[in-house]
PDB file of C-alpha atoms and ligand atoms in Angstrom:
ATOM      1  CA  MET C   1       0.201  -0.009  -0.132  1.00 52.00           C
ATOM      2  CA  LYS C   2       2.710   2.894   1.086  1.00 54.00           C
ATOM      3  CA  ASP C   3       4.441   3.854  -2.044  1.00 78.00           C
ATOM      4  CA  LYS C   4       6.922   6.564  -2.871  1.00 93.00           C
ATOM      5  CA  LEU C   5       7.278   9.486  -0.317  1.00 96.00           C
ATOM      6  CA  VAL C   6       6.306  12.364  -1.665  1.00 95.00           C
ATOM      7  CA  TYR C   7       6.539  14.770   1.137  1.00 92.00           C
ATOM      8  CA  SER C   8       8.071  15.312   4.507  1.00 92.00           C
ATOM      9  CA  GLY C   9       7.036  17.804   6.571  1.00 90.00           C
ATOM     10  CA  LYS C  10       7.926  18.626  10.042  1.00 91.00           C
ATOM     11  CA  ALA C  11       5.281  16.276  12.103  1.00 93.00           C
ATOM     12  CA  LYS C  12       3.900  13.875   9.016  1.00 95.00           C
ATOM     13  CA  ASN C  13       5.176  12.292   5.803  1.00 96.00           C
ATOM     14  CA  LEU C  14       2.889  12.023   2.836  1.00 96.00           C
ATOM     15  CA  TYR C  15       3.175   8.641   0.592  1.00 96.00           C
ATOM     16  CA  SER C  16       1.823   7.985  -2.654  1.00 96.00           C
ATOM     17  CA  THR C  17      -0.782   5.334  -2.966  1.00 95.00           C
ATOM     18  CA  ASP C  18      -2.289   2.573  -5.533  1.00 94.00           C
ATOM     19  CA  ASN C  19      -4.906   5.230  -6.050  1.00 95.00           C
ATOM     20  CA  ASP C  20      -3.570   8.638  -7.767  1.00 94.00           C
ATOM     21  CA  ASP C  21      -6.454  10.822  -6.025  1.00 96.00           C
ATOM     22  CA  GLU C  22      -5.191   9.289  -2.641  1.00 97.00           C
ATOM     23  CA  LEU C  23      -2.336  10.038  -0.359  1.00 97.00           C
ATOM     24  CA  LEU C  24      -1.131   8.182   2.821  1.00 97.00           C
ATOM     25  CA  MET C  25      -0.471  10.564   5.601  1.00 97.00           C
ATOM     26  CA  VAL C  26       1.769   9.074   8.568  1.00 97.00           C
ATOM     27  CA  TYR C  27       2.309  11.028  11.948  1.00 97.00           C
ATOM     28  CA  LYS C  28       5.818  11.440  13.068  1.00 96.00           C
ATOM     29  CA  ASP C  29       7.023  11.203  16.669  1.00 96.00           C
ATOM     30  CA  GLN C  30       9.019  14.317  16.042  1.00 95.00           C
ATOM     31  CA  ALA C  31       8.189  18.002  17.845  1.00 95.00           C
ATOM     32  CA  THR C  32       9.947  20.923  16.173  1.00 92.00           C
ATOM     33  CA  SER C  33       9.861  24.702  16.963  1.00 87.00           C
ATOM     34  CA  LEU C  34      11.480  27.561  16.009  1.00 85.00           C
ATOM     35  CA  ASN C  35      10.047  26.922  12.260  1.00 80.00           C
ATOM     36  CA  GLY C  36      12.092  23.340  12.311  1.00 82.00           C
ATOM     37  CA  LYS C  37      15.150  24.694  14.131  1.00 83.00           C
ATOM     38  CA  ASN C  38      14.664  22.977  17.229  1.00 87.00           C
ATOM     39  CA  LYS C  39      14.115  19.363  16.824  1.00 90.00           C
ATOM     40  CA  LYS C  40      13.496  16.167  19.005  1.00 93.00           C
ATOM     41  CA  THR C  41      11.899  12.728  18.873  1.00 96.00           C
ATOM     42  CA  ILE C  42       9.294  12.252  21.238  1.00 96.00           C
ATOM     43  CA  GLU C  43       8.067   8.469  21.196  1.00 96.00           C
ATOM     44  CA  GLY C  44       4.044   8.720  21.276  1.00 96.00           C
ATOM     45  CA  LYS C  45       3.495  12.409  20.031  1.00 97.00           C
ATOM     46  CA  GLY C  46       2.291  10.997  16.442  1.00 96.00           C
ATOM     47  CA  LEU C  47       0.049   8.435  17.807  1.00 96.00           C
ATOM     48  CA  LEU C  48      -1.673  11.150  19.805  1.00 97.00           C
ATOM     49  CA  ASN C  49      -1.951  13.864  17.121  1.00 97.00           C
ATOM     50  CA  PHE C  50      -3.426  11.293  14.796  1.00 97.00           C
ATOM     51  CA  GLN C  51      -6.019  10.287  17.594  1.00 97.00           C
ATOM     52  CA  ILE C  52      -6.867  14.045  18.554  1.00 98.00           C
ATOM     53  CA  THR C  53      -7.001  14.865  15.022  1.00 98.00           C
ATOM     54  CA  ASN C  54      -9.093  12.162  14.001  1.00 97.00           C
ATOM     55  CA  ILE C  55     -11.875  13.061  16.631  1.00 97.00           C
ATOM     56  CA  ILE C  56     -11.617  16.816  15.872  1.00 98.00           C
ATOM     57  CA  PHE C  57     -12.130  16.212  12.178  1.00 98.00           C
ATOM     58  CA  ASP C  58     -14.831  13.757  12.684  1.00 97.00           C
ATOM     59  CA  TYR C  59     -16.652  16.488  14.844  1.00 98.00           C
ATOM     60  CA  LEU C  60     -16.003  19.238  12.066  1.00 98.00           C
ATOM     61  CA  GLN C  61     -16.895  16.634   9.388  1.00 98.00           C
ATOM     62  CA  THR C  62     -20.338  15.723  11.236  1.00 98.00           C
ATOM     63  CA  ASN C  63     -21.104  19.579  11.465  1.00 98.00           C
ATOM     64  CA  GLY C  64     -20.725  20.088   7.867  1.00 98.00           C
ATOM     65  CA  ILE C  65     -16.971  21.273   7.250  1.00 98.00           C
ATOM     66  CA  LYS C  66     -15.644  19.397   4.308  1.00 98.00           C
ATOM     67  CA  THR C  67     -12.331  17.832   5.217  1.00 98.00           C
ATOM     68  CA  HIS C  68      -9.604  15.591   3.089  1.00 98.00           C
ATOM     69  CA  PHE C  69     -10.201  12.617   5.513  1.00 97.00           C
ATOM     70  CA  ILE C  70     -11.180   9.277   3.987  1.00 97.00           C
ATOM     71  CA  SER C  71     -10.296   6.456   6.529  1.00 96.00           C
ATOM     72  CA  ASN C  72      -7.569   5.284   9.166  1.00 95.00           C
ATOM     73  CA  LEU C  73      -4.929   2.398   7.950  1.00 91.00           C
ATOM     74  CA  ASP C  74      -3.638   1.995  11.166  1.00 89.00           C
ATOM     75  CA  ASP C  75      -2.690   3.549  14.195  1.00 85.00           C
ATOM     76  CA  LYS C  76      -0.582   6.324  13.066  1.00 87.00           C
ATOM     77  CA  SER C  77      -1.686   6.855   9.182  1.00 93.00           C
ATOM     78  CA  GLN C  78      -4.676   7.555   7.579  1.00 96.00           C
ATOM     79  CA  ILE C  79      -5.862   7.766   3.748  1.00 97.00           C
ATOM     80  CA  VAL C  80      -6.791  11.315   2.794  1.00 97.00           C
ATOM     81  CA  HIS C  81      -7.923  13.508  -0.612  1.00 98.00           C
ATOM     82  CA  LYS C  82      -5.179  14.558  -2.680  1.00 97.00           C
ATOM     83  CA  THR C  83      -5.723  18.069  -3.260  1.00 98.00           C
ATOM     84  CA  GLU C  84      -4.022  21.005  -4.526  1.00 97.00           C
ATOM     85  CA  VAL C  85      -2.314  22.752  -1.662  1.00 92.00           C
ATOM     86  CA  ILE C  86      -2.726  26.169  -0.974  1.00 98.00           C
ATOM     87  CA  PRO C  87       0.471  27.534   0.501  1.00 98.00           C
ATOM     88  CA  LEU C  88      -0.814  29.309   3.246  1.00 98.00           C
ATOM     89  CA  GLU C  89      -1.284  28.919   6.791  1.00 98.00           C
ATOM     90  CA  LEU C  90      -4.484  30.586   8.321  1.00 98.00           C
ATOM     91  CA  VAL C  91      -4.302  31.468  11.778  1.00 99.00           C
ATOM     92  CA  VAL C  92      -7.606  32.291  14.000  1.00 99.00           C
ATOM     93  CA  ARG C  93      -6.979  33.913  17.192  1.00 99.00           C
ATOM     94  CA  ASN C  94      -9.822  34.278  20.005  1.00 99.00           C
ATOM     95  CA  LYS C  95      -7.295  35.422  22.949  1.00 98.00           C
ATOM     96  CA  ILE C  96      -3.823  37.173  22.932  1.00 98.00           C
ATOM     97  CA  ALA C  97      -0.718  34.998  22.783  1.00 98.00           C
ATOM     98  CA  GLY C  98       2.386  33.947  21.062  1.00 97.00           C
ATOM     99  CA  SER C  99       3.213  36.150  18.272  1.00 98.00           C
ATOM    100  CA  PHE C 100       0.445  38.671  18.364  1.00 98.00           C
ATOM    101  CA  ALA C 101       1.235  39.563  22.374  1.00 98.00           C
ATOM    102  CA  LYS C 102       4.868  40.271  21.039  1.00 98.00           C
ATOM    103  CA  LYS C 103       4.220  41.932  17.948  1.00 98.00           C
ATOM    104  CA  PHE C 104       1.934  44.456  19.557  1.00 98.00           C
ATOM    105  CA  ASN C 105       3.344  44.140  23.127  1.00 98.00           C
ATOM    106  CA  LEU C 106      -0.090  43.007  24.550  1.00 98.00           C
ATOM    107  CA  GLN C 107      -1.235  41.081  27.584  1.00 98.00           C
ATOM    108  CA  ARG C 108      -1.285  37.521  26.916  1.00 97.00           C
ATOM    109  CA  GLY C 109      -4.611  35.854  27.549  1.00 98.00           C
ATOM    110  CA  LEU C 110      -6.741  39.097  26.978  1.00 98.00           C
ATOM    111  CA  LYS C 111      -9.978  38.101  24.992  1.00 98.00           C
ATOM    112  CA  LEU C 112     -10.313  39.884  21.394  1.00 98.00           C
ATOM    113  CA  LYS C 113     -12.774  42.033  20.447  1.00 98.00           C
ATOM    114  CA  TYR C 114     -13.706  39.512  17.795  1.00 97.00           C
ATOM    115  CA  PRO C 115     -11.987  36.628  16.149  1.00 98.00           C
ATOM    116  CA  VAL C 116      -8.834  37.856  14.412  1.00 98.00           C
ATOM    117  CA  ILE C 117      -7.850  36.057  10.975  1.00 98.00           C
ATOM    118  CA  GLU C 118      -4.214  36.078   9.769  1.00 98.00           C
ATOM    119  CA  PHE C 119      -2.264  34.450   6.846  1.00 98.00           C
ATOM    120  CA  TYR C 120       0.899  33.358   6.555  1.00 98.00           C
ATOM    121  CA  TYR C 121       3.074  32.339   3.267  1.00 98.00           C
ATOM    122  CA  LYS C 122       4.191  28.729   3.648  1.00 96.00           C
ATOM    123  CA  ASN C 123       7.714  28.665   2.913  1.00 94.00           C
ATOM    124  CA  ASP C 124      10.510  26.994   5.456  1.00 89.00           C
ATOM    125  CA  GLU C 125      13.253  29.177   3.932  1.00 94.00           C
ATOM    126  CA  LEU C 126      11.259  32.417   4.569  1.00 96.00           C
ATOM    127  CA  ASP C 127      10.040  31.462   8.137  1.00 94.00           C
ATOM    128  CA  ASP C 128       6.525  31.358   6.603  1.00 96.00           C
ATOM    129  CA  PRO C 129       6.144  35.397   6.609  1.00 98.00           C
ATOM    130  CA  PHE C 130       2.722  37.091   7.121  1.00 98.00           C
ATOM    131  CA  ILE C 131       0.949  37.898   3.924  1.00 98.00           C
ATOM    132  CA  ASN C 132      -1.810  40.358   3.726  1.00 98.00           C
ATOM    133  CA  ASP C 133      -4.964  39.711   1.400  1.00 98.00           C
ATOM    134  CA  SER C 134      -3.974  42.472  -1.370  1.00 98.00           C
ATOM    135  CA  GLN C 135      -0.643  40.408  -1.574  1.00 98.00           C
ATOM    136  CA  ILE C 136      -2.118  37.133  -1.750  1.00 98.00           C
ATOM    137  CA  PHE C 137      -4.543  38.220  -4.906  1.00 98.00           C
ATOM    138  CA  ALA C 138      -1.384  40.276  -6.528  1.00 98.00           C
ATOM    139  CA  ILE C 139       0.770  37.312  -6.242  1.00 98.00           C
ATOM    140  CA  ASP C 140      -2.083  34.860  -7.674  1.00 97.00           C
ATOM    141  CA  LEU C 141      -2.587  32.762  -4.206  1.00 98.00           C
ATOM    142  CA  MET C 142      -6.151  32.454  -4.200  1.00 97.00           C
ATOM    143  CA  SER C 143      -9.168  34.352  -5.765  1.00 97.00           C
ATOM    144  CA  ASN C 144     -11.524  36.666  -3.821  1.00 97.00           C
ATOM    145  CA  GLU C 145     -14.412  34.350  -3.906  1.00 97.00           C
ATOM    146  CA  GLU C 146     -11.640  31.823  -2.455  1.00 97.00           C
ATOM    147  CA  MET C 147     -10.639  34.185   0.224  1.00 98.00           C
ATOM    148  CA  SER C 148     -14.289  34.935   1.419  1.00 98.00           C
ATOM    149  CA  PHE C 149     -14.958  31.134   1.378  1.00 98.00           C
ATOM    150  CA  LEU C 150     -11.834  30.437   3.620  1.00 98.00           C
ATOM    151  CA  LYS C 151     -12.302  33.422   5.963  1.00 98.00           C
ATOM    152  CA  ASN C 152     -16.007  32.230   6.438  1.00 98.00           C
ATOM    153  CA  GLU C 153     -15.015  28.439   6.734  1.00 98.00           C
ATOM    154  CA  ALA C 154     -12.491  29.377   9.437  1.00 98.00           C
ATOM    155  CA  LEU C 155     -14.943  31.636  11.588  1.00 98.00           C
ATOM    156  CA  LYS C 156     -17.447  28.359  11.144  1.00 98.00           C
ATOM    157  CA  ILE C 157     -14.560  26.000  12.665  1.00 99.00           C
ATOM    158  CA  ASN C 158     -13.823  28.710  15.105  1.00 99.00           C
ATOM    159  CA  ASP C 159     -17.659  28.813  16.181  1.00 98.00           C
ATOM    160  CA  LEU C 160     -17.985  24.976  16.331  1.00 98.00           C
ATOM    161  CA  LEU C 161     -14.446  24.231  18.005  1.00 98.00           C
ATOM    162  CA  MET C 162     -15.090  27.111  20.975  1.00 98.00           C
ATOM    163  CA  PRO C 163     -18.206  25.540  22.653  1.00 98.00           C
ATOM    164  CA  TYR C 164     -16.507  21.912  22.068  1.00 98.00           C
ATOM    165  CA  PHE C 165     -13.552  22.718  24.214  1.00 98.00           C
ATOM    166  CA  ASP C 166     -15.031  24.830  26.492  1.00 98.00           C
ATOM    167  CA  SER C 167     -16.936  21.840  27.190  1.00 98.00           C
ATOM    168  CA  LYS C 168     -13.869  19.902  28.032  1.00 98.00           C
ATOM    169  CA  ASN C 169     -12.991  22.827  30.511  1.00 98.00           C
ATOM    170  CA  LEU C 170     -10.448  23.782  27.739  1.00 98.00           C
ATOM    171  CA  ASP C 171      -9.814  27.573  26.404  1.00 98.00           C
ATOM    172  CA  LEU C 172      -9.137  27.663  22.549  1.00 98.00           C
ATOM    173  CA  ILE C 173      -6.803  30.705  22.471  1.00 99.00           C
ATOM    174  CA  ASP C 174      -5.779  30.329  18.694  1.00 99.00           C
ATOM    175  CA  PHE C 175      -5.170  27.807  16.109  1.00 99.00           C
ATOM    176  CA  LYS C 176      -4.041  27.323  12.475  1.00 98.00           C
ATOM    177  CA  LEU C 177      -5.609  25.795   9.545  1.00 98.00           C
ATOM    178  CA  GLU C 178      -4.524  24.755   5.860  1.00 98.00           C
ATOM    179  CA  PHE C 179      -6.745  23.953   2.872  1.00 98.00           C
ATOM    180  CA  GLY C 180      -6.497  22.671  -0.381  1.00 98.00           C
ATOM    181  CA  ARG C 181      -8.249  22.432  -3.438  1.00 98.00           C
ATOM    182  CA  PHE C 182     -10.545  19.628  -4.271  1.00 97.00           C
ATOM    183  CA  GLU C 183     -13.194  18.705  -7.167  1.00 95.00           C
ATOM    184  CA  ASN C 184     -14.490  22.452  -7.475  1.00 93.00           C
ATOM    185  CA  SER C 185     -14.372  23.078  -3.537  1.00 96.00           C
ATOM    186  CA  ILE C 186     -11.788  24.092  -1.013  1.00 98.00           C
ATOM    187  CA  ILE C 187     -11.411  21.394   1.938  1.00 98.00           C
ATOM    188  CA  LEU C 188      -9.775  21.178   5.451  1.00 98.00           C
ATOM    189  CA  VAL C 189      -6.394  19.393   5.138  1.00 98.00           C
ATOM    190  CA  ASP C 190      -3.261  19.208   7.551  1.00 97.00           C
ATOM    191  CA  GLU C 191      -4.241  18.420  11.309  1.00 97.00           C
ATOM    192  CA  PHE C 192      -5.880  19.547  14.074  1.00 98.00           C
ATOM    193  CA  SER C 193      -3.888  18.755  17.557  1.00 98.00           C
ATOM    194  CA  PRO C 194      -2.209  20.559  20.099  1.00 98.00           C
ATOM    195  CA  ASP C 195       0.612  21.010  17.566  1.00 97.00           C
ATOM    196  CA  ASN C 196      -0.974  23.755  16.009  1.00 97.00           C
ATOM    197  CA  CYS C 197      -3.315  25.380  18.684  1.00 98.00           C
ATOM    198  CA  ARG C 198      -3.026  26.856  21.943  1.00 98.00           C
ATOM    199  CA  LEU C 199      -5.464  25.161  24.560  1.00 98.00           C
ATOM    200  CA  TRP C 200      -5.351  26.335  28.145  1.00 98.00           C
ATOM    201  CA  ASP C 201      -7.016  24.398  31.025  1.00 98.00           C
ATOM    202  CA  LYS C 202      -9.912  26.645  32.063  1.00 98.00           C
ATOM    203  CA  SER C 203      -9.314  26.325  35.687  1.00 98.00           C
ATOM    204  CA  THR C 204      -5.432  26.636  36.180  1.00 97.00           C
ATOM    205  CA  GLY C 205      -4.690  28.298  33.059  1.00 97.00           C
ATOM    206  CA  ASP C 206      -1.998  25.936  32.085  1.00 97.00           C
ATOM    207  CA  SER C 207      -1.018  25.145  28.335  1.00 98.00           C
ATOM    208  CA  LEU C 208      -1.911  21.972  27.294  1.00 98.00           C
ATOM    209  CA  ASP C 209      -0.543  22.152  23.514  1.00 98.00           C
ATOM    210  CA  LYS C 210       3.141  22.537  22.240  1.00 97.00           C
ATOM    211  CA  ASP C 211       3.960  25.715  24.298  1.00 97.00           C
ATOM    212  CA  VAL C 212       5.029  23.300  26.820  1.00 97.00           C
ATOM    213  CA  PHE C 213       7.685  22.023  24.535  1.00 96.00           C
ATOM    214  CA  ARG C 214       8.439  25.338  22.835  1.00 95.00           C
ATOM    215  CA  ASN C 215       9.084  26.836  26.524  1.00 94.00           C
ATOM    216  CA  SER C 216      10.300  23.887  28.409  1.00 94.00           C
ATOM    217  CA  THR C 217       7.774  23.973  30.851  1.00 95.00           C
ATOM    218  CA  GLY C 218       6.477  20.471  31.045  1.00 94.00           C
ATOM    219  CA  SER C 219       5.840  17.245  29.424  1.00 96.00           C
ATOM    220  CA  LEU C 220       4.523  17.575  25.685  1.00 97.00           C
ATOM    221  CA  ILE C 221       3.265  13.914  26.343  1.00 98.00           C
ATOM    222  CA  ASP C 222       1.228  14.274  29.556  1.00 98.00           C
ATOM    223  CA  SER C 223      -0.383  17.278  28.322  1.00 98.00           C
ATOM    224  CA  TYR C 224      -1.624  15.816  25.146  1.00 98.00           C
ATOM    225  CA  LYS C 225      -2.464  12.713  26.711  1.00 98.00           C
ATOM    226  CA  GLU C 226      -4.538  15.106  28.986  1.00 98.00           C
ATOM    227  CA  VAL C 227      -6.087  16.795  25.878  1.00 98.00           C
ATOM    228  CA  LEU C 228      -6.923  13.578  24.556  1.00 98.00           C
ATOM    229  CA  LYS C 229      -8.557  12.211  27.737  1.00 98.00           C
ATOM    230  CA  ARG C 230     -10.709  15.101  28.049  1.00 98.00           C
ATOM    231  CA  LEU C 231     -12.147  14.704  24.344  1.00 98.00           C
ATOM    232  CA  VAL C 232     -12.642  10.891  24.961  1.00 97.00           C
ATOM    233  CA  GLU C 233     -14.316  11.258  28.806  1.00 91.00           C
ATOM    234  CA  TYR C 234     -16.218  14.461  29.028  1.00 79.00           C
TER     235      TYR C 234
HETATM  236  N1  UDP X 301       1.036  27.568  14.512  1.00 89.79           N
HETATM  237  C1  UDP X 301       1.346  26.621  13.779  1.00 89.79           C
HETATM  238  N2  UDP X 301       2.432  26.555  12.760  1.00 89.79           N
HETATM  239  C2  UDP X 301       2.977  27.905  12.727  1.00 89.79           C
HETATM  240  C3  UDP X 301       3.067  28.701  13.519  1.00 89.79           C
HETATM  241  C4  UDP X 301       2.027  29.038  14.285  1.00 89.79           C
HETATM  242  O1  UDP X 301       0.538  25.576  13.966  1.00 89.79           O
HETATM  243  O2  UDP X 301       4.366  27.408  11.754  1.00 89.79           O
HETATM  244  C5  UDP X 301      -0.043  27.743  15.489  1.00 89.79           C
HETATM  245  C6  UDP X 301       0.635  27.873  16.986  1.00 89.79           C
HETATM  246  O3  UDP X 301       0.683  26.490  17.347  1.00 89.79           O
HETATM  247  C7  UDP X 301      -0.636  28.697  17.541  1.00 89.79           C
HETATM  248  C8  UDP X 301      -1.028  29.760  16.261  1.00 89.79           C
HETATM  249  O4  UDP X 301      -0.592  29.220  14.923  1.00 89.79           O
HETATM  250  O5  UDP X 301      -1.457  28.003  17.859  1.00 89.79           O
HETATM  251  C9  UDP X 301      -0.814  30.958  16.444  1.00 89.79           C
HETATM  252  O6  UDP X 301       0.699  31.218  16.441  1.00 89.79           O
HETATM  253  P1  UDP X 301       1.591  32.243  16.627  1.00 89.79           P
HETATM  254  O7  UDP X 301       1.423  33.196  15.415  1.00 89.79           O
HETATM  255  O8  UDP X 301       1.313  32.932  17.934  1.00 89.79           O
HETATM  256  O9  UDP X 301       3.040  32.008  16.364  1.00 89.79           O
HETATM  257  P2  UDP X 301       3.883  31.226  17.615  1.00 89.79           P
HETATM  258  O10 UDP X 301       3.788  31.648  18.632  1.00 89.79           O
HETATM  259  O11 UDP X 301       3.584  29.791  17.793  1.00 89.79           O
HETATM  260  O12 UDP X 301       5.529  31.222  16.679  1.00 89.79           O
END
């Protein structure tokens, strides 16, 4: 089944399959920060992100969000639709943290008046620079219609996930999404895990996401396990 490696990312590998329209996505036991400059193998991370993404994508799909997910193959790999990747990362923010806090020198944890949407151009050599709507249109990365759809879809996803995580006693601070073109529509690709979102325990304010690795404040595996436990049990 597993064929040629077609893409090796920081947290996942993509392989071609017998079907030209599908890819095999395998989650790695690798954690990175500083855009890949800091790397570490953490046993069990791939499986946790695989399990968490499955739960979130299933929830989103059930609520009308189209995703690339087709089926699971084993406990670290899944079959997904092959899409034409849009080289943008879309970040949604509900509260101030990370680069936003730094950029505007604002207090971490403050609630934003309304959700902020930002785009970053996916390019490791350039460290994924910020890109605005006008730049996106000018270098032909997306059409106006696609932009409207993406922003709408991102806010819809936020409206679904905020109450969902809240019911698990988790505060969804911000998250990153990626999308691809597939059969005349745009679908959600990549993953949704504590690698690409910020989740704070509502009772203690503790981070239960990749910030524990970025800032060396705790065990990544214990934090991700706690997230999974709440998604399954609550
Ligand atoms: N994020 C991501 N990949 C990136 C950059 C950011 O998944 O290459 C996520 C990050 O985990 C957080 C959100 O996007 O949930 C906003 O990140 P921010 O811009 O604050 O940057 P960071 O502080 O992570 O450098």
